[in-house]
Structure formats: structure tokens, C-alpha cells
Amino acid sequence: MTYEAVQACAAHIKEQYTGPMPKMAMILGSGLNSLADSVDDASVFPFNELPGFPTPTVSGHAGRMLIGKLDGKGVICMQGRVHAYEGQPEEKLAFATRVLWALGVEILVLTNAAGSLDEEAAPGALMAITDHINFAGVNPLVGVNDERFGPRFTDVTTAWDKELTDELHGCADTLGFKLHSGVYLMAKGPNFETPAEIRAFRMWGANAVGMSTVPELLAARHLGMRVCGISSITNYAAGMTGDELTHSETMEYGAIAAVNLEKLLRAFAGKVA
Ligand code: HPA
């Protein structure tokens, strides 16, 4: 059923948008919405007008799909996403990614807001994701496998595409700012982590922690799409400073990180899309 629902949603979009379909898409995380404003010639599809599409409930997530141009290159921009902590069934966390695939997208850029476990990566910084830890235990591939999407067992040894990530670093070098690298750990949320959890995650090798992205990576790799990811660091993780964590801080520093992220995605689209 999901396969048919995905195809029906993609067919609906193709009826409304008859231009050439971009091969690259990006999913924008909390506080990064402004970036979608820089998509040129955008055709806009609110998620709630797309058949079968799950709709986000969090402030900071607009819930729209834009098909347009970035640096003259065709891109699809997902402004907002749904999260496991919103209580969506796991399979729904794959829906947007699967629709992008059904539209012909081959390269997916995942972005998120994250807390940093590294002193060097301060709020406002960007981190390229080299690998992840699925601490949330959430997995959209659970259930009966539909071979039309992909195989039962998905290899994730090289899930985060090295070539695309090198390209991101090249773009950041040219733009003149530091792009950190590291392991993203997904926690389910919706609470932020405890200081004890953060100390444990650091021992496991995590560099940043957030509440999204991994389900989309898993869905995309199942489908054989190429994926790279960028965390925008919005805060030091719990217990690293004397301060408590707030969603408004996430939004504030997300907006600061978005300035460089927008430049980075524009340059990346110019090279890769
Ligand atoms: N933890 C989890 N998710 C987050 C954080 C954090 O510290 N910051 C932004 N999203």
C-alpha cells in the first residue's frame, strides 16, 4: 500500500509541475527554513495538499516542498520534516524520502539542528556527517519489506557518501569557513538529553546529537540514493555549560548557522545538481 501511496503522491506532483525534475533534493531542519526563501522560481507544494504526506507539528518546520533553482541548478527543497517524537508511525518517516525517489531524485542532502559534544564545534558552526549512531532505535524499514523500494537488509557501511562529503568540504574551503566532521547520534526526544547521556554518547564516539535525519538516511539508502548530511550546531549538548537547553536557543543559533549553510548548499548545488 505504501508503494502505491508514494507513487500516487509523486504522480500528483508531476501533474502540477511539468518542468524538468531535479536530481537533487535537500531536507531542511529546525531553524533552517529561511534557506528555502533563496530557492529561485519556486513552485510551492504545502505538505497538507500532497496526498498521503505526513504534516509536521513543530514550530520552525514549515511543511512545504519547493521545486526550483539554487545557483541556476534544479533542486527540490523540503522545508520541514516529521519526527519520530511527533508520534508518527515509523514507516511515515520514510514517506517524503520515498516520494523524492519516485520523482527521480538521486542525491539527497539532509540537514538538521544538533547539539555539539565537541568544544571546538561551537553554536553557529556546521558539521558534515561522516557516520551515525541510531540511539533512537527508530527505523522506517521495519515491517514487511517491499522489494520495489529495496532489499530486506540494507548495507550502511558507507551510508554517508564520501565523494559528496568531500565536495561539501571543498565548497566550505572555497567559501572560507570551517566545516567540522563527525558522527551524528539520533536520540528520539522530545526531551533534550541528560548530561549523563551526553557523557556516554561522547565515549561512543558521537560528535553531535539531534532528533532526526537517521530515518531519512535509512530510507534513502534502502532506495539506493546517494546521501550527505550537515548538522547546524545550535548549542553545546546538555551538561557542557551551566545553561539549560531551550527550543528558542535552537532556533536562534539555527538562524546564525543558516547563513553559512545557505552559502554552502548554494555552492554545492552549483557543483553537484
Ligand atoms: N539535543 C537534541 N536535539 C537537538 C539539540 C540537542 O542538544 N540541539 C538541537 N537539536
PDB file of C-alpha atoms and ligand atoms in Angstrom:
ATOM      1  CA  MET A   1       0.000   0.000   0.000  1.00  0.00           C
ATOM      2  CA  THR A   2       2.771   2.393   0.885  1.00  0.00           C
ATOM      3  CA  TYR A   3       4.344   1.899  -2.519  1.00  0.00           C
ATOM      4  CA  GLU A   4       1.096   2.840  -4.246  1.00  0.00           C
ATOM      5  CA  ALA A   5       0.648   5.829  -1.886  1.00  0.00           C
ATOM      6  CA  VAL A   6       4.181   7.049  -2.674  1.00  0.00           C
ATOM      7  CA  GLN A   7       3.592   6.694  -6.418  1.00  0.00           C
ATOM      8  CA  ALA A   8       0.210   8.451  -6.152  1.00  0.00           C
ATOM      9  CA  CYS A   9       1.785  11.389  -4.334  1.00  0.00           C
ATOM     10  CA  ALA A  10       4.605  11.622  -6.892  1.00  0.00           C
ATOM     11  CA  ALA A  11       2.075  11.439  -9.745  1.00  0.00           C
ATOM     12  CA  HIS A  12       0.091  14.298  -8.162  1.00  0.00           C
ATOM     13  CA  ILE A  13       3.252  16.453  -8.029  1.00  0.00           C
ATOM     14  CA  LYS A  14       4.175  15.586 -11.624  1.00  0.00           C
ATOM     15  CA  GLU A  15       0.701  16.646 -12.784  1.00  0.00           C
ATOM     16  CA  GLN A  16       1.166  20.068 -11.165  1.00  0.00           C
ATOM     17  CA  TYR A  17       4.841  20.519 -12.079  1.00  0.00           C
ATOM     18  CA  THR A  18       5.672  19.760 -15.655  1.00  0.00           C
ATOM     19  CA  GLY A  19       9.214  21.203 -15.767  1.00  0.00           C
ATOM     20  CA  PRO A  20      12.353  19.048 -15.690  1.00  0.00           C
ATOM     21  CA  MET A  21      12.505  17.250 -12.334  1.00  0.00           C
ATOM     22  CA  PRO A  22      15.675  17.999 -10.295  1.00  0.00           C
ATOM     23  CA  LYS A  23      18.040  15.138  -9.462  1.00  0.00           C
ATOM     24  CA  MET A  24      18.985  16.679  -6.134  1.00  0.00           C
ATOM     25  CA  ALA A  25      16.892  17.390  -3.052  1.00  0.00           C
ATOM     26  CA  MET A  26      17.538  18.800   0.398  1.00  0.00           C
ATOM     27  CA  ILE A  27      15.609  18.407   3.618  1.00  0.00           C
ATOM     28  CA  LEU A  28      15.863  21.435   5.895  1.00  0.00           C
ATOM     29  CA  GLY A  29      15.904  21.099   9.675  1.00  0.00           C
ATOM     30  CA  SER A  30      14.712  23.336  12.527  1.00  0.00           C
ATOM     31  CA  GLY A  31      15.623  26.992  12.189  1.00  0.00           C
ATOM     32  CA  LEU A  32      16.890  26.498   8.636  1.00  0.00           C
ATOM     33  CA  ASN A  33      13.638  27.407   6.954  1.00  0.00           C
ATOM     34  CA  SER A  34      14.874  30.791   5.730  1.00  0.00           C
ATOM     35  CA  LEU A  35      17.053  28.930   3.286  1.00  0.00           C
ATOM     36  CA  ALA A  36      14.038  27.934   1.275  1.00  0.00           C
ATOM     37  CA  ASP A  37      13.415  31.633   0.578  1.00  0.00           C
ATOM     38  CA  SER A  38      16.544  31.651  -1.564  1.00  0.00           C
ATOM     39  CA  VAL A  39      15.179  28.988  -3.925  1.00  0.00           C
ATOM     40  CA  ASP A  40      14.518  30.787  -7.227  1.00  0.00           C
ATOM     41  CA  ASP A  41      11.459  30.282  -9.460  1.00  0.00           C
ATOM     42  CA  ALA A  42       9.928  28.066  -6.787  1.00  0.00           C
ATOM     43  CA  SER A  43       6.788  26.023  -7.319  1.00  0.00           C
ATOM     44  CA  VAL A  44       5.421  25.516  -3.814  1.00  0.00           C
ATOM     45  CA  PHE A  45       3.526  22.462  -2.532  1.00  0.00           C
ATOM     46  CA  PRO A  46       2.317  22.622   1.087  1.00  0.00           C
ATOM     47  CA  PHE A  47       2.635  19.133   2.592  1.00  0.00           C
ATOM     48  CA  ASN A  48      -1.033  19.170   3.617  1.00  0.00           C
ATOM     49  CA  GLU A  49      -2.015  19.404  -0.049  1.00  0.00           C
ATOM     50  CA  LEU A  50       0.059  16.363  -1.018  1.00  0.00           C
ATOM     51  CA  PRO A  51      -1.878  13.094  -0.833  1.00  0.00           C
ATOM     52  CA  GLY A  52      -0.642  10.788   1.929  1.00  0.00           C
ATOM     53  CA  PHE A  53       2.039  13.216   3.072  1.00  0.00           C
ATOM     54  CA  PRO A  54       2.621  13.429   6.851  1.00  0.00           C
ATOM     55  CA  THR A  55       2.441  17.000   8.158  1.00  0.00           C
ATOM     56  CA  PRO A  56       4.902  18.383  10.749  1.00  0.00           C
ATOM     57  CA  THR A  57       3.554  19.709  14.045  1.00  0.00           C
ATOM     58  CA  VAL A  58       6.666  21.534  15.372  1.00  0.00           C
ATOM     59  CA  SER A  59       7.208  25.303  15.207  1.00  0.00           C
ATOM     60  CA  GLY A  60      10.174  26.019  12.964  1.00  0.00           C
ATOM     61  CA  HIS A  61       9.085  23.397  10.456  1.00  0.00           C
ATOM     62  CA  ALA A  62       7.018  24.975   7.717  1.00  0.00           C
ATOM     63  CA  GLY A  63       5.921  21.826   5.896  1.00  0.00           C
ATOM     64  CA  ARG A  64       6.292  22.739   2.233  1.00  0.00           C
ATOM     65  CA  MET A  65       8.017  21.259  -0.789  1.00  0.00           C
ATOM     66  CA  LEU A  66       9.637  23.723  -3.191  1.00  0.00           C
ATOM     67  CA  ILE A  67      10.796  22.816  -6.661  1.00  0.00           C
ATOM     68  CA  GLY A  68      13.038  25.487  -8.091  1.00  0.00           C
ATOM     69  CA  LYS A  69      16.621  26.562  -8.657  1.00  0.00           C
ATOM     70  CA  LEU A  70      19.626  27.171  -6.464  1.00  0.00           C
ATOM     71  CA  ASP A  71      22.594  28.770  -8.210  1.00  0.00           C
ATOM     72  CA  GLY A  72      20.828  28.080 -11.501  1.00  0.00           C
ATOM     73  CA  LYS A  73      20.575  24.345 -10.817  1.00  0.00           C
ATOM     74  CA  GLY A  74      17.346  22.450 -10.274  1.00  0.00           C
ATOM     75  CA  VAL A  75      16.704  21.400  -6.675  1.00  0.00           C
ATOM     76  CA  ILE A  76      13.812  20.212  -4.569  1.00  0.00           C
ATOM     77  CA  CYS A  77      13.766  21.719  -1.135  1.00  0.00           C
ATOM     78  CA  MET A  78      11.764  20.161   1.692  1.00  0.00           C
ATOM     79  CA  GLN A  79      11.041  22.913   4.155  1.00  0.00           C
ATOM     80  CA  GLY A  80      10.350  20.880   7.265  1.00  0.00           C
ATOM     81  CA  ARG A  81      10.025  17.208   8.152  1.00  0.00           C
ATOM     82  CA  VAL A  82       8.189  14.946  10.538  1.00  0.00           C
ATOM     83  CA  HIS A  83       9.950  13.440  13.554  1.00  0.00           C
ATOM     84  CA  ALA A  84       9.632  10.208  15.499  1.00  0.00           C
ATOM     85  CA  TYR A  85       8.841  12.239  18.635  1.00  0.00           C
ATOM     86  CA  GLU A  86       5.688  13.605  16.988  1.00  0.00           C
ATOM     87  CA  GLY A  87       4.277  10.102  17.279  1.00  0.00           C
ATOM     88  CA  GLN A  88       4.304   9.355  13.575  1.00  0.00           C
ATOM     89  CA  PRO A  89       4.344   5.650  12.704  1.00  0.00           C
ATOM     90  CA  GLU A  90       7.915   4.703  11.802  1.00  0.00           C
ATOM     91  CA  GLU A  91       7.046   3.999   8.172  1.00  0.00           C
ATOM     92  CA  LYS A  92       5.758   7.580   7.740  1.00  0.00           C
ATOM     93  CA  LEU A  93       9.276   8.864   8.458  1.00  0.00           C
ATOM     94  CA  ALA A  94      10.280   7.419   5.073  1.00  0.00           C
ATOM     95  CA  PHE A  95       7.403   8.892   3.070  1.00  0.00           C
ATOM     96  CA  ALA A  96       8.992  12.192   1.993  1.00  0.00           C
ATOM     97  CA  THR A  97      12.257  10.481   1.013  1.00  0.00           C
ATOM     98  CA  ARG A  98      10.372   7.852  -0.995  1.00  0.00           C
ATOM     99  CA  VAL A  99       8.350  10.495  -2.823  1.00  0.00           C
ATOM    100  CA  LEU A 100      11.585  12.288  -3.748  1.00  0.00           C
ATOM    101  CA  TRP A 101      12.942   8.997  -5.074  1.00  0.00           C
ATOM    102  CA  ALA A 102       9.731   8.368  -7.033  1.00  0.00           C
ATOM    103  CA  LEU A 103      10.197  11.820  -8.586  1.00  0.00           C
ATOM    104  CA  GLY A 104      13.635  10.752  -9.811  1.00  0.00           C
ATOM    105  CA  VAL A 105      15.850  12.363  -7.153  1.00  0.00           C
ATOM    106  CA  GLU A 106      19.246  10.647  -6.886  1.00  0.00           C
ATOM    107  CA  ILE A 107      21.136  12.865  -4.428  1.00  0.00           C
ATOM    108  CA  LEU A 108      19.722  13.789  -1.037  1.00  0.00           C
ATOM    109  CA  VAL A 109      21.222  16.393   1.292  1.00  0.00           C
ATOM    110  CA  LEU A 110      19.979  16.028   4.864  1.00  0.00           C
ATOM    111  CA  THR A 111      20.293  18.917   7.296  1.00  0.00           C
ATOM    112  CA  ASN A 112      19.379  19.230  10.948  1.00  0.00           C
ATOM    113  CA  ALA A 113      19.848  21.249  14.093  1.00  0.00           C
ATOM    114  CA  ALA A 114      22.069  19.494  16.607  1.00  0.00           C
ATOM    115  CA  GLY A 115      23.793  19.866  19.935  1.00  0.00           C
ATOM    116  CA  SER A 116      27.579  19.655  19.856  1.00  0.00           C
ATOM    117  CA  LEU A 117      29.607  17.271  22.004  1.00  0.00           C
ATOM    118  CA  ASP A 118      32.863  18.858  20.822  1.00  0.00           C
ATOM    119  CA  GLU A 119      34.213  22.013  22.442  1.00  0.00           C
ATOM    120  CA  GLU A 120      35.655  23.074  19.065  1.00  0.00           C
ATOM    121  CA  ALA A 121      32.315  22.982  17.226  1.00  0.00           C
ATOM    122  CA  ALA A 122      30.548  25.934  18.880  1.00  0.00           C
ATOM    123  CA  PRO A 123      26.927  27.051  18.380  1.00  0.00           C
ATOM    124  CA  GLY A 124      26.641  28.531  14.894  1.00  0.00           C
ATOM    125  CA  ALA A 125      29.143  26.024  13.399  1.00  0.00           C
ATOM    126  CA  LEU A 126      28.399  23.419  10.717  1.00  0.00           C
ATOM    127  CA  MET A 127      29.373  19.732  10.801  1.00  0.00           C
ATOM    128  CA  ALA A 128      29.428  17.302   7.883  1.00  0.00           C
ATOM    129  CA  ILE A 129      28.037  13.928   8.974  1.00  0.00           C
ATOM    130  CA  THR A 130      30.523  11.105   8.377  1.00  0.00           C
ATOM    131  CA  ASP A 131      28.562   8.355  10.155  1.00  0.00           C
ATOM    132  CA  HIS A 132      25.720   7.982  12.631  1.00  0.00           C
ATOM    133  CA  ILE A 133      24.543   6.123  15.736  1.00  0.00           C
ATOM    134  CA  ASN A 134      20.864   5.165  15.791  1.00  0.00           C
ATOM    135  CA  PHE A 135      20.261   5.539  19.524  1.00  0.00           C
ATOM    136  CA  ALA A 136      16.562   6.301  18.893  1.00  0.00           C
ATOM    137  CA  GLY A 137      16.060   2.742  17.730  1.00  0.00           C
ATOM    138  CA  VAL A 138      13.533   4.163  15.283  1.00  0.00           C
ATOM    139  CA  ASN A 139      13.657   2.563  11.847  1.00  0.00           C
ATOM    140  CA  PRO A 140      11.262   3.224   8.949  1.00  0.00           C
ATOM    141  CA  LEU A 141      12.343  -0.035   7.263  1.00  0.00           C
ATOM    142  CA  VAL A 142      10.730  -2.165   9.984  1.00  0.00           C
ATOM    143  CA  GLY A 143       7.786  -4.238   8.746  1.00  0.00           C
ATOM    144  CA  VAL A 144       7.139  -6.268   5.621  1.00  0.00           C
ATOM    145  CA  ASN A 145       9.800  -5.338   3.058  1.00  0.00           C
ATOM    146  CA  ASP A 146       8.631  -4.100  -0.327  1.00  0.00           C
ATOM    147  CA  GLU A 147      11.359  -5.116  -2.792  1.00  0.00           C
ATOM    148  CA  ARG A 148      10.216  -2.351  -5.143  1.00  0.00           C
ATOM    149  CA  PHE A 149      11.836   0.077  -2.698  1.00  0.00           C
ATOM    150  CA  GLY A 150      14.899  -2.005  -1.877  1.00  0.00           C
ATOM    151  CA  PRO A 151      16.279  -5.192  -0.318  1.00  0.00           C
ATOM    152  CA  ARG A 152      15.344  -6.555   3.109  1.00  0.00           C
ATOM    153  CA  PHE A 153      18.802  -5.899   4.560  1.00  0.00           C
ATOM    154  CA  THR A 154      20.392  -2.565   3.743  1.00  0.00           C
ATOM    155  CA  ASP A 155      24.152  -2.108   3.995  1.00  0.00           C
ATOM    156  CA  VAL A 156      25.099   1.115   5.787  1.00  0.00           C
ATOM    157  CA  THR A 157      28.875   0.679   5.901  1.00  0.00           C
ATOM    158  CA  THR A 158      29.300   3.606   3.530  1.00  0.00           C
ATOM    159  CA  ALA A 159      25.894   5.218   4.029  1.00  0.00           C
ATOM    160  CA  TRP A 160      27.191   8.776   4.107  1.00  0.00           C
ATOM    161  CA  ASP A 161      28.629   9.377   0.645  1.00  0.00           C
ATOM    162  CA  LYS A 162      32.335  10.188   0.870  1.00  0.00           C
ATOM    163  CA  GLU A 163      32.559  11.864  -2.530  1.00  0.00           C
ATOM    164  CA  LEU A 164      29.621  14.185  -1.813  1.00  0.00           C
ATOM    165  CA  THR A 165      31.010  14.961   1.642  1.00  0.00           C
ATOM    166  CA  ASP A 166      34.426  15.790   0.144  1.00  0.00           C
ATOM    167  CA  GLU A 167      32.594  18.123  -2.228  1.00  0.00           C
ATOM    168  CA  LEU A 168      30.955  19.856   0.756  1.00  0.00           C
ATOM    169  CA  HIS A 169      34.385  20.349   2.337  1.00  0.00           C
ATOM    170  CA  GLY A 170      35.746  21.712  -0.929  1.00  0.00           C
ATOM    171  CA  CYS A 171      32.886  24.213  -1.103  1.00  0.00           C
ATOM    172  CA  ALA A 172      33.393  25.310   2.529  1.00  0.00           C
ATOM    173  CA  ASP A 173      37.144  25.766   1.898  1.00  0.00           C
ATOM    174  CA  THR A 174      36.409  27.954  -1.119  1.00  0.00           C
ATOM    175  CA  LEU A 175      33.849  29.947   0.871  1.00  0.00           C
ATOM    176  CA  GLY A 176      36.413  30.403   3.652  1.00  0.00           C
ATOM    177  CA  PHE A 177      34.781  28.836   6.693  1.00  0.00           C
ATOM    178  CA  LYS A 178      35.388  25.662   8.677  1.00  0.00           C
ATOM    179  CA  LEU A 179      33.145  22.674   8.088  1.00  0.00           C
ATOM    180  CA  HIS A 180      33.584  20.289  11.008  1.00  0.00           C
ATOM    181  CA  SER A 181      33.255  16.490  10.533  1.00  0.00           C
ATOM    182  CA  GLY A 182      31.749  13.973  12.832  1.00  0.00           C
ATOM    183  CA  VAL A 183      29.342  11.293  13.945  1.00  0.00           C
ATOM    184  CA  TYR A 184      25.677  12.255  14.423  1.00  0.00           C
ATOM    185  CA  LEU A 185      23.747  10.455  17.120  1.00  0.00           C
ATOM    186  CA  MET A 186      19.965  10.359  16.860  1.00  0.00           C
ATOM    187  CA  ALA A 187      18.082  10.451  20.128  1.00  0.00           C
ATOM    188  CA  LYS A 188      14.320  10.015  19.942  1.00  0.00           C
ATOM    189  CA  GLY A 189      13.422  13.048  22.051  1.00  0.00           C
ATOM    190  CA  PRO A 190      11.302  15.059  22.511  1.00  0.00           C
ATOM    191  CA  ASN A 191      13.224  15.856  25.695  1.00  0.00           C
ATOM    192  CA  PHE A 192      16.791  17.020  25.310  1.00  0.00           C
ATOM    193  CA  GLU A 193      19.387  14.589  26.678  1.00  0.00           C
ATOM    194  CA  THR A 194      20.667  14.336  30.225  1.00  0.00           C
ATOM    195  CA  PRO A 195      24.298  15.250  30.991  1.00  0.00           C
ATOM    196  CA  ALA A 196      24.933  11.558  31.818  1.00  0.00           C
ATOM    197  CA  GLU A 197      23.626  10.521  28.404  1.00  0.00           C
ATOM    198  CA  ILE A 198      25.866  13.067  26.726  1.00  0.00           C
ATOM    199  CA  ARG A 199      28.932  11.765  28.604  1.00  0.00           C
ATOM    200  CA  ALA A 200      28.026   8.228  27.490  1.00  0.00           C
ATOM    201  CA  PHE A 201      27.466   9.313  23.869  1.00  0.00           C
ATOM    202  CA  ARG A 202      30.872  11.005  23.835  1.00  0.00           C
ATOM    203  CA  MET A 203      32.513   7.734  24.878  1.00  0.00           C
ATOM    204  CA  TRP A 204      30.715   6.015  21.985  1.00  0.00           C
ATOM    205  CA  GLY A 205      32.268   8.494  19.555  1.00  0.00           C
ATOM    206  CA  ALA A 206      29.347  10.841  18.923  1.00  0.00           C
ATOM    207  CA  ASN A 207      30.160  14.421  17.965  1.00  0.00           C
ATOM    208  CA  ALA A 208      26.646  15.843  17.610  1.00  0.00           C
ATOM    209  CA  VAL A 209      23.208  14.856  18.843  1.00  0.00           C
ATOM    210  CA  GLY A 210      19.785  15.515  17.359  1.00  0.00           C
ATOM    211  CA  MET A 211      16.291  14.075  16.903  1.00  0.00           C
ATOM    212  CA  SER A 212      16.007  13.493  13.159  1.00  0.00           C
ATOM    213  CA  THR A 213      17.826  12.609   9.927  1.00  0.00           C
ATOM    214  CA  VAL A 214      18.690   8.950  10.564  1.00  0.00           C
ATOM    215  CA  PRO A 215      15.251   7.643   9.425  1.00  0.00           C
ATOM    216  CA  GLU A 216      15.602   9.563   6.143  1.00  0.00           C
ATOM    217  CA  LEU A 217      19.157   8.289   5.653  1.00  0.00           C
ATOM    218  CA  LEU A 218      17.955   4.704   6.152  1.00  0.00           C
ATOM    219  CA  ALA A 219      15.034   5.141   3.761  1.00  0.00           C
ATOM    220  CA  ALA A 220      17.287   6.755   1.151  1.00  0.00           C
ATOM    221  CA  ARG A 221      19.986   4.071   1.338  1.00  0.00           C
ATOM    222  CA  HIS A 222      17.313   1.385   1.085  1.00  0.00           C
ATOM    223  CA  LEU A 223      16.281   3.077  -2.172  1.00  0.00           C
ATOM    224  CA  GLY A 224      19.892   3.353  -3.374  1.00  0.00           C
ATOM    225  CA  MET A 225      20.023   7.155  -3.262  1.00  0.00           C
ATOM    226  CA  ARG A 226      23.292   8.958  -2.510  1.00  0.00           C
ATOM    227  CA  VAL A 227      23.200  10.924   0.738  1.00  0.00           C
ATOM    228  CA  CYS A 228      25.273  13.531   2.524  1.00  0.00           C
ATOM    229  CA  GLY A 229      24.383  15.442   5.654  1.00  0.00           C
ATOM    230  CA  ILE A 230      25.121  18.627   7.537  1.00  0.00           C
ATOM    231  CA  SER A 231      24.351  19.406  11.178  1.00  0.00           C
ATOM    232  CA  SER A 232      23.986  23.031  12.137  1.00  0.00           C
ATOM    233  CA  ILE A 233      25.223  23.307  15.691  1.00  0.00           C
ATOM    234  CA  THR A 234      22.709  25.254  17.737  1.00  0.00           C
ATOM    235  CA  ASN A 235      24.007  24.587  21.266  1.00  0.00           C
ATOM    236  CA  TYR A 236      26.536  22.712  23.326  1.00  0.00           C
ATOM    237  CA  ALA A 237      24.971  19.418  24.411  1.00  0.00           C
ATOM    238  CA  ALA A 238      23.429  19.030  27.876  1.00  0.00           C
ATOM    239  CA  GLY A 239      25.795  19.482  30.801  1.00  0.00           C
ATOM    240  CA  MET A 240      28.626  21.054  28.782  1.00  0.00           C
ATOM    241  CA  THR A 241      27.825  24.570  30.005  1.00  0.00           C
ATOM    242  CA  GLY A 242      25.933  25.647  33.109  1.00  0.00           C
ATOM    243  CA  ASP A 243      22.909  26.536  30.969  1.00  0.00           C
ATOM    244  CA  GLU A 244      19.664  24.695  30.341  1.00  0.00           C
ATOM    245  CA  LEU A 245      18.633  23.880  26.749  1.00  0.00           C
ATOM    246  CA  THR A 246      15.684  25.556  25.022  1.00  0.00           C
ATOM    247  CA  HIS A 247      13.989  25.266  21.642  1.00  0.00           C
ATOM    248  CA  SER A 248      14.226  29.053  21.223  1.00  0.00           C
ATOM    249  CA  GLU A 249      18.040  28.827  21.555  1.00  0.00           C
ATOM    250  CA  THR A 250      17.946  26.127  18.864  1.00  0.00           C
ATOM    251  CA  MET A 251      16.010  28.468  16.597  1.00  0.00           C
ATOM    252  CA  GLU A 252      18.272  31.451  17.344  1.00  0.00           C
ATOM    253  CA  TYR A 253      21.556  29.681  16.611  1.00  0.00           C
ATOM    254  CA  GLY A 254      19.954  27.750  13.779  1.00  0.00           C
ATOM    255  CA  ALA A 255      19.370  31.089  12.084  1.00  0.00           C
ATOM    256  CA  ILE A 256      23.037  32.038  12.626  1.00  0.00           C
ATOM    257  CA  ALA A 257      24.302  28.724  11.226  1.00  0.00           C
ATOM    258  CA  ALA A 258      21.845  29.078   8.341  1.00  0.00           C
ATOM    259  CA  VAL A 259      23.873  31.974   6.903  1.00  0.00           C
ATOM    260  CA  ASN A 260      26.859  29.726   6.108  1.00  0.00           C
ATOM    261  CA  LEU A 261      24.653  26.727   5.398  1.00  0.00           C
ATOM    262  CA  GLU A 262      22.830  28.647   2.711  1.00  0.00           C
ATOM    263  CA  LYS A 263      26.130  29.609   1.064  1.00  0.00           C
ATOM    264  CA  LEU A 264      27.329  26.024   1.329  1.00  0.00           C
ATOM    265  CA  LEU A 265      24.201  24.480  -0.171  1.00  0.00           C
ATOM    266  CA  ARG A 266      24.175  27.036  -2.972  1.00  0.00           C
ATOM    267  CA  ALA A 267      27.806  26.276  -3.850  1.00  0.00           C
ATOM    268  CA  PHE A 268      27.190  22.537  -3.550  1.00  0.00           C
ATOM    269  CA  ALA A 269      24.132  22.700  -5.805  1.00  0.00           C
ATOM    270  CA  GLY A 270      26.154  24.680  -8.335  1.00  0.00           C
ATOM    271  CA  LYS A 271      28.697  21.846  -8.491  1.00  0.00           C
ATOM    272  CA  VAL A 272      26.660  18.707  -7.998  1.00  0.00           C
ATOM    273  CA  ALA A 273      22.995  19.233  -9.004  1.00  0.00           C
TER     274      ALA A 273
HETATM  275  N1  HPA B   1      19.816  17.563  21.515  1.00  0.00           N
HETATM  276  C1  HPA B   1      18.915  17.012  20.676  1.00  0.00           C
HETATM  277  N2  HPA B   1      18.434  17.645  19.620  1.00  0.00           N
HETATM  278  C2  HPA B   1      18.868  18.884  19.392  1.00  0.00           C
HETATM  279  C3  HPA B   1      19.787  19.523  20.227  1.00  0.00           C
HETATM  280  C4  HPA B   1      20.297  18.819  21.355  1.00  0.00           C
HETATM  281  O1  HPA B   1      21.125  19.309  22.134  1.00  0.00           O
HETATM  282  N3  HPA B   1      20.011  20.762  19.719  1.00  0.00           N
HETATM  283  C5  HPA B   1      19.238  20.846  18.602  1.00  0.00           C
HETATM  284  N4  HPA B   1      18.546  19.726  18.403  1.00  0.00           N
END
